Tab-separated table of C-alpha atoms in Angstrom:
chain	number	residue	atom	x	y	z
A	107	MET	CA	102.320	105.678	141.983
A	108	THR	CA	106.059	104.377	142.457
A	109	GLU	CA	108.791	105.250	140.284
A	110	THR	CA	108.975	101.778	138.966
A	111	SER	CA	105.357	101.928	137.924
A	112	ILE	CA	105.904	105.306	136.145
A	113	TRP	CA	108.940	103.731	134.264
A	114	HIS	CA	106.684	101.022	133.045
A	115	GLU	CA	103.948	103.398	131.932
A	116	VAL	CA	106.596	105.304	130.132
A	117	GLN	CA	107.940	102.158	128.408
A	118	LYS	CA	104.405	101.248	127.439
A	119	PHE	CA	104.006	104.689	125.798
A	120	GLU	CA	107.318	104.291	123.981
A	121	ILE	CA	106.072	100.891	122.692
A	122	GLY	CA	103.000	102.425	121.460
A	123	ARG	CA	104.754	105.246	119.925
A	124	ASN	CA	107.172	102.942	117.988
A	125	PHE	CA	104.282	100.968	116.810
A	126	SER	CA	102.288	103.758	115.502
A	127	ASN	CA	105.591	105.073	113.584
A	128	LYS	CA	106.044	101.550	112.089
A	129	LEU	CA	102.411	101.652	110.846
A	130	TRP	CA	102.701	105.155	109.366
A	131	ASN	CA	105.972	104.328	107.759
A	132	ALA	CA	104.517	101.116	106.305
A	133	CYS	CA	101.728	102.978	104.841
A	134	ARG	CA	103.742	105.498	103.475
A	135	PHE	CA	105.844	103.054	101.673
A	136	LEU	CA	103.114	100.981	100.250
A	137	TYR	CA	100.256	103.229	99.374
A	138	PRO	CA	102.268	104.731	96.272
A	139	GLN	CA	103.238	101.189	95.141
A	140	LEU	CA	99.705	99.945	95.487
A	141	GLU	CA	98.475	103.006	93.703
A	142	GLN	CA	100.934	102.670	90.813
A	143	ALA	CA	100.005	99.110	90.573
A	144	GLY	CA	96.410	99.855	90.254
A	145	ALA	CA	95.702	97.776	93.292
A	146	LEU	CA	93.685	100.304	95.129
A	147	THR	CA	91.158	100.161	92.175
A	148	ALA	CA	91.444	96.521	91.166
A	149	GLU	CA	88.435	94.538	90.844
A	150	LEU	CA	87.981	91.571	93.178
A	151	PRO	CA	88.528	88.795	93.165
A	152	ILE	CA	92.077	89.075	92.030
A	153	ASP	CA	93.945	86.091	90.368
A	154	LYS	CA	95.949	84.719	93.239
A	155	SER	CA	98.008	82.454	90.720
A	156	LEU	CA	99.895	85.619	89.862
A	157	PHE	CA	101.202	86.114	93.243
A	158	ALA	CA	104.845	85.123	94.428
A	159	LEU	CA	104.923	82.701	97.440
A	160	GLU	CA	105.782	85.340	99.793
A	161	ASP	CA	102.685	87.246	98.745
A	162	LYS	CA	100.558	84.342	99.366
A	163	TRP	CA	102.120	83.757	102.705
A	164	ILE	CA	101.330	87.216	103.871
A	165	LEU	CA	97.757	87.396	102.482
A	166	SER	CA	97.390	83.976	104.258
A	167	ARG	CA	98.550	85.656	107.650
A	168	LEU	CA	96.419	88.658	106.928
A	169	GLN	CA	93.244	86.421	106.518
A	170	THR	CA	93.845	84.852	109.768
A	171	THR	CA	94.694	87.880	111.475
A	172	ILE	CA	91.257	89.416	110.267
A	173	LYS	CA	89.364	86.373	111.423
A	174	ASP	CA	90.891	86.429	114.780
A	175	ALA	CA	90.832	90.249	115.334
A	176	THR	CA	87.010	90.198	114.421
A	177	ARG	CA	86.504	87.456	117.054
A	178	MET	CA	88.565	89.326	119.728
A	179	LEU	CA	86.532	92.546	118.933
A	180	GLU	CA	83.241	90.591	119.276
A	181	GLU	CA	84.264	89.277	122.582
A	182	TYR	CA	85.611	92.782	123.906
A	183	HIS	CA	89.176	91.380	124.377
A	184	PHE	CA	90.845	94.863	123.406
A	185	ALA	CA	94.300	94.039	125.189
A	186	GLU	CA	94.707	90.832	123.590
A	187	LEU	CA	93.641	92.479	120.135
A	188	ALA	CA	96.276	95.106	120.657
A	189	GLY	CA	98.943	92.567	121.325
A	190	PHE	CA	97.872	90.454	118.403
A	191	LEU	CA	97.812	93.219	115.959
A	192	TYR	CA	101.192	94.531	117.221
A	193	ARG	CA	102.673	90.981	116.592
A	194	PHE	CA	101.172	90.707	113.188
A	195	VAL	CA	102.584	94.305	112.060
A	196	TRP	CA	105.846	93.898	113.858
A	197	ASP	CA	106.646	90.367	113.080
A	198	ASP	CA	104.599	89.041	109.958
A	199	ALA	CA	104.148	92.347	107.745
A	200	ALA	CA	107.630	93.777	108.533
A	201	LEU	CA	109.273	90.398	107.589
A	202	SER	CA	107.340	90.369	104.391
A	203	ALA	CA	108.552	93.742	103.555
A	204	PRO	CA	111.973	92.947	102.087
A	205	ALA	CA	110.572	90.744	99.540
A	206	THR	CA	108.160	93.479	98.470
A	207	TRP	CA	111.133	95.953	98.023
A	208	THR	CA	112.978	93.554	95.859
A	209	ASN	CA	110.075	93.274	93.461
A	210	ALA	CA	109.273	97.016	93.534
């Protein structure tokens, strides 16, 4: 193994660590808010007309992500799935967080 390949492996590890940390912090932030709002025990379906535009947007992205992630799992495309989920959390979900903070 060359020094360059080791550096790339270390870089991949750091990316994974940062991603895991982002997920952990997002869950720590959202869980108390969801619990306080009663969303963890809410009956489904929820009246979507009560949601703000940004809430509808992230829920739409989440539905698309679930559908595509399920397909990738069924087709054993694990590397593609990891990148896909990374982009959803890092780009879409993280971008929607500031709107959530202002309404909290």
